[in-house]
Amino acid sequence: MRRCPGTRLTGSPRRTPYELSELLDWVLEHLDRPLTVEALAARAAMSPRTFARRFKALTGTTPHRWLLERRLHLAEELLETTDLSVDAVAVRAGFGGADTLRHHFAARRGVAPAAYRRAFRRIP
């Protein structure tokens, strides 16, 4: 039986770091969506446990922490460069609502989103 490169005998595709990098790029384009480890693992054709292990090997952190940091970074960018309300920023960054954004922002950045905006606003 002949195998194609990158496949197992079962025919399921093997995911390489490059392919996981493609998934990360996709995630960055869809931060506003609900993204779970289970959904990302399915998209990567892996079990959640295997996905989490390979993800950590590639990024040095867990999928949840990586996703949270990317969402916080997007929220920072939106707070700095737009007039969107904190609620709108929260939705666009994938937090669902302002309360969740405020919680994570204060826990990870030590400041409320509105205070961050006042300090770092880049538009006139």
XYZ file of N, CA and C in Angstrom:
372
model
N 0.835 -1.169 0.000
C 0.000 0.000 0.000
C 0.889 1.244 0.000
N 0.631 2.130 -0.916
C 1.439 3.334 -1.052
C 0.788 4.483 -0.280
N 1.612 5.210 0.466
C 1.102 6.345 1.231
C 1.561 7.644 0.596
N 0.719 8.643 0.689
C 1.095 9.986 0.265
C 1.904 10.616 1.388
N 2.864 11.445 1.054
C 3.614 12.128 2.103
C 2.658 12.919 2.993
N 2.925 12.901 4.293
C 2.125 13.658 5.239
C 0.854 12.970 5.684
N 0.705 11.679 5.336
C -0.481 10.964 5.796
C -0.072 9.756 6.597
N -0.981 9.329 7.449
C -0.778 8.107 8.206
C -1.415 6.973 7.427
N -1.203 5.772 7.890
C -1.819 4.630 7.218
C -3.340 4.722 7.223
N -3.902 5.379 8.204
C -5.356 5.522 8.276
C -5.862 6.525 7.255
N -4.972 7.295 6.673
C -5.367 8.275 5.687
C -5.649 9.656 6.280
N -5.575 9.790 7.609
C -5.793 11.121 8.173
C -4.559 11.974 7.975
N -4.761 13.250 7.669
C -3.605 14.113 7.405
C -2.805 14.390 8.665
N -1.528 14.425 8.521
C -0.630 14.839 9.593
C -0.506 16.341 9.526
N -0.541 16.974 10.652
C -0.407 18.430 10.666
C 1.019 18.786 11.031
N 1.602 19.631 10.253
C 2.960 20.092 10.498
C 2.895 21.450 11.182
N 4.008 21.922 11.730
C 4.012 23.262 12.315
C 3.549 24.325 11.314
N 3.899 24.151 10.043
C 3.476 25.117 9.031
C 1.954 25.146 8.933
N 1.335 23.978 8.951
C -0.117 23.928 8.855
C -0.763 24.526 10.107
N -0.176 24.295 11.267
C -0.690 24.937 12.470
C -0.515 26.446 12.362
N 0.552 26.895 11.744
C 0.744 28.323 11.535
C -0.357 28.887 10.645
N -0.768 28.129 9.651
C -1.882 28.558 8.801
C -3.161 28.671 9.620
N -3.378 27.735 10.533
C -4.544 27.786 11.409
C -4.487 29.033 12.289
N -3.317 29.351 12.811
C -3.176 30.544 13.640
C -3.495 31.799 12.837
N -3.061 31.837 11.590
C -3.396 32.969 10.722
C -4.906 33.074 10.543
N -5.565 31.926 10.351
C -7.015 31.903 10.205
C -7.682 32.427 11.477
N -7.203 31.989 12.623
C -7.769 32.433 13.897
C -7.666 33.949 14.024
N -6.526 34.513 13.650
C -6.342 35.962 13.748
C -7.354 36.734 12.903
N -7.808 36.121 11.826
C -8.811 36.746 10.964
C -10.230 36.551 11.489
N -10.406 35.693 12.491
C -11.743 35.350 12.992
C -11.840 35.454 14.515
N -11.139 36.403 15.097
C -11.139 36.549 16.557
C -12.512 36.887 17.117
N -13.382 37.447 16.290
C -14.711 37.822 16.756
C -15.637 36.620 16.934
N -15.237 35.473 16.442
C -16.060 34.266 16.542
C -15.792 33.525 17.854
N -16.784 32.727 18.288
C -16.497 31.847 19.427
C -15.520 30.760 18.976
N -14.361 30.693 19.576
C -13.320 29.738 19.185
C -12.938 28.903 20.396
N -13.260 27.629 20.339
C -12.923 26.719 21.429
C -11.769 25.825 21.004
N -11.112 25.242 21.974
C -10.051 24.278 21.674
C -10.613 23.133 20.843
N -11.805 22.686 21.178
C -12.428 21.583 20.443
C -12.652 21.953 18.980
N -13.154 23.161 18.735
C -13.403 23.600 17.359
C -12.096 23.768 16.590
N -11.093 24.340 17.232
C -9.796 24.514 16.567
C -9.136 23.168 16.299
N -9.248 22.246 17.245
C -8.691 20.908 17.061
C -9.361 20.217 15.886
N -10.671 20.337 15.798
C -11.400 19.731 14.669
C -10.943 20.352 13.356
N -10.763 21.648 13.337
C -10.295 22.328 12.120
C -8.894 21.857 11.739
N -8.092 21.512 12.744
C -6.727 21.018 12.501
C -6.682 19.506 12.320
N -7.847 18.852 12.358
C -7.945 17.394 12.198
C -7.148 16.659 13.276
N -7.308 17.114 14.524
C -6.622 16.504 15.660
C -7.606 16.366 16.811
N -7.259 15.508 17.737
C -8.031 15.459 18.975
C -7.695 16.724 19.771
N -8.587 17.165 20.654
C -8.283 18.351 21.454
C -6.986 18.217 22.257
N -6.738 17.040 22.801
C -5.526 16.838 23.589
C -4.263 16.947 22.730
N -4.277 16.304 21.562
C -3.131 16.380 20.657
C -2.939 17.809 20.168
N -4.037 18.449 19.829
C -3.962 19.841 19.376
C -3.331 20.726 20.446
N -3.808 20.614 21.672
C -3.280 21.442 22.760
C -1.791 21.189 22.974
N -1.395 19.934 22.898
C 0.024 19.593 23.087
C 0.875 20.171 21.955
N 0.445 20.002 20.712
C 1.218 20.524 19.577
C 1.187 22.048 19.530
N 0.057 22.600 19.920
C -0.064 24.051 19.963
C 0.955 24.634 20.940
N 1.017 24.048 22.121
C 1.958 24.540 23.129
C 3.402 24.356 22.671
N 3.687 23.256 21.997
C 5.041 23.037 21.486
C 5.411 24.100 20.453
N 4.440 24.530 19.656
C 4.695 25.526 18.615
C 4.760 26.948 19.168
N 3.849 27.280 20.096
C 3.722 28.668 20.543
C 4.321 28.939 21.917
N 4.497 27.899 22.709
C 5.013 28.072 24.057
C 3.940 28.385 25.092
N 2.691 28.352 24.678
C 1.587 28.637 25.591
C 0.368 27.807 25.205
N -0.653 27.871 26.036
C -1.867 27.103 25.753
C -2.716 27.819 24.707
N -3.588 27.089 24.021
C -4.472 27.746 23.053
C -5.307 28.849 23.700
N -5.822 28.600 24.887
C -6.661 29.599 25.550
C -5.888 30.881 25.843
N -4.700 30.748 26.388
C -3.895 31.952 26.690
C -3.497 32.694 25.421
N -3.111 31.953 24.394
C -2.720 32.570 23.125
C -3.892 33.355 22.556
N -5.068 32.734 22.544
C -6.261 33.374 22.017
C -6.626 34.613 22.839
N -6.571 34.504 24.151
C -6.869 35.637 25.016
C -5.915 36.796 24.743
N -4.626 36.521 24.610
C -3.653 37.582 24.339
C -3.886 38.229 22.983
N -4.232 37.438 21.974
C -4.507 38.008 20.652
C -5.753 38.875 20.699
N -6.768 38.437 21.432
C -7.990 39.237 21.558
C -7.716 40.528 22.318
N -6.920 40.452 23.357
C -6.565 41.661 24.098
C -5.764 42.630 23.227
N -4.867 42.096 22.430
C -4.080 42.940 21.526
C -4.996 43.637 20.516
N -5.959 42.901 19.964
C -6.914 43.506 19.030
C -7.734 44.578 19.740
N -8.174 44.303 20.952
C -8.935 45.294 21.717
C -8.088 46.553 21.948
N -6.820 46.377 22.292
C -5.935 47.533 22.475
C -5.858 48.357 21.196
N -5.668 47.675 20.083
C -5.567 48.370 18.794
C -6.846 49.148 18.485
N -7.999 48.513 18.713
C -9.278 49.181 18.455
C -9.496 50.358 19.405
N -9.103 50.215 20.649
C -9.240 51.311 21.610
C -8.343 52.487 21.231
N -7.181 52.191 20.698
C -6.223 53.235 20.321
C -6.604 53.955 19.039
N -7.247 53.251 18.112
C -7.389 53.794 16.753
C -8.818 54.021 16.285
N -9.820 53.708 17.108
C -11.207 53.910 16.686
C -12.009 54.636 17.757
N -13.184 55.058 17.361
C -14.127 55.664 18.305
C -15.186 54.660 18.739
N -14.974 53.383 18.460
C -15.951 52.358 18.847
C -16.163 52.371 20.358
N -17.390 52.094 20.768
C -17.668 51.978 22.198
C -16.935 50.761 22.755
N -16.788 50.709 24.044
C -16.153 49.552 24.687
C -16.953 48.288 24.377
N -18.292 48.393 24.334
C -19.125 47.241 23.954
C -18.787 46.755 22.551
N -18.671 47.675 21.600
C -18.368 47.305 20.214
C -16.964 46.709 20.104
N -16.022 47.268 20.832
C -14.657 46.723 20.847
C -14.689 45.298 21.379
N -15.444 45.092 22.452
C -15.536 43.754 23.054
C -16.079 42.737 22.059
N -17.100 43.098 21.320
C -17.686 42.181 20.333
C -16.700 41.910 19.205
N -16.087 42.955 18.665
C -15.133 42.772 17.550
C -13.912 41.955 17.952
N -13.515 42.059 19.211
C -12.338 41.328 19.682
C -12.686 39.926 20.183
N -13.964 39.573 20.153
C -14.349 38.213 20.508
C -14.660 37.979 21.968
N -14.846 39.041 22.736
C -15.156 38.879 24.152
C -16.650 38.751 24.420
N -17.461 39.052 23.420
C -18.900 38.916 23.575
C -19.560 40.119 24.195
N -18.973 40.679 25.219
C -19.548 41.839 25.884
C -18.502 42.609 26.661
N -18.889 43.833 27.029
C -17.958 44.736 27.709
C -17.523 44.207 29.073
N -18.412 43.517 29.783
C -18.040 43.003 31.108
C -16.874 42.019 31.020
N -16.938 41.130 30.041
C -15.862 40.142 29.865
C -14.571 40.833 29.454
N -14.667 41.802 28.546
C -13.476 42.558 28.143
C -12.886 43.280 29.347
N -13.723 43.953 30.117
C -13.221 44.682 31.289
C -12.517 43.742 32.271
N -13.118 42.589 32.501
C -12.518 41.611 33.419
C -11.124 41.203 32.959
N -11.018 40.749 31.710
C -9.726 40.266 31.205
C -8.724 41.402 31.044
N -9.200 42.556 30.617
C -8.308 43.689 30.429
C -7.689 44.103 31.763
N -8.527 44.212 32.787
C -8.019 44.597 34.107
C -7.083 43.531 34.674
N -7.438 42.266 34.488
C -6.613 41.177 35.029
C -5.258 41.091 34.335
N -5.215 41.291 33.023
C -3.972 41.104 32.273
C -3.206 42.403 32.027
N -3.911 43.529 31.976
C -3.254 44.803 31.671
C -3.212 45.750 32.869
N -3.994 45.438 33.899
C -3.968 46.242 35.112
C -4.688 47.569 35.006
N -5.515 47.730 33.990
C -6.225 48.990 33.777
C -7.535 48.690 33.047
N -8.515 49.551 33.227
C -9.788 49.390 32.524
C -9.626 49.810 31.063
N -10.438 49.255 30.155
C -10.333 49.634 28.730
C -10.473 51.141 28.497
N -11.401 51.797 29.185
C -11.581 53.246 28.983
C -10.341 54.023 29.413
N -9.726 53.631 30.507
C -8.496 54.290 30.958
C -7.362 54.038 29.973
N -7.299 52.829 29.432
C -6.293 52.512 28.422
C -6.475 53.426 27.213
N -7.727 53.579 26.782
C -8.009 54.433 25.623
C -7.547 55.867 25.895
N -7.852 56.392 27.051
C -7.438 57.772 27.373
C -5.912 57.918 27.329
N -5.212 56.923 27.782
C -3.750 56.994 27.836
C -3.075 56.779 26.484
N -3.670 55.951 25.623
C -2.962 55.538 24.405
C -3.675 55.884 23.096
N -4.692 56.670 23.135
C -5.449 57.015 21.944
C -4.533 57.629 20.880
N -4.650 57.130 19.641
C -3.785 57.609 18.545
C -4.525 58.407 17.492
N -5.819 58.640 17.664
C -6.516 59.444 16.661
C -6.842 60.807 17.248
N -6.853 61.853 16.402
C -7.073 63.212 16.908
C -8.486 63.423 17.420
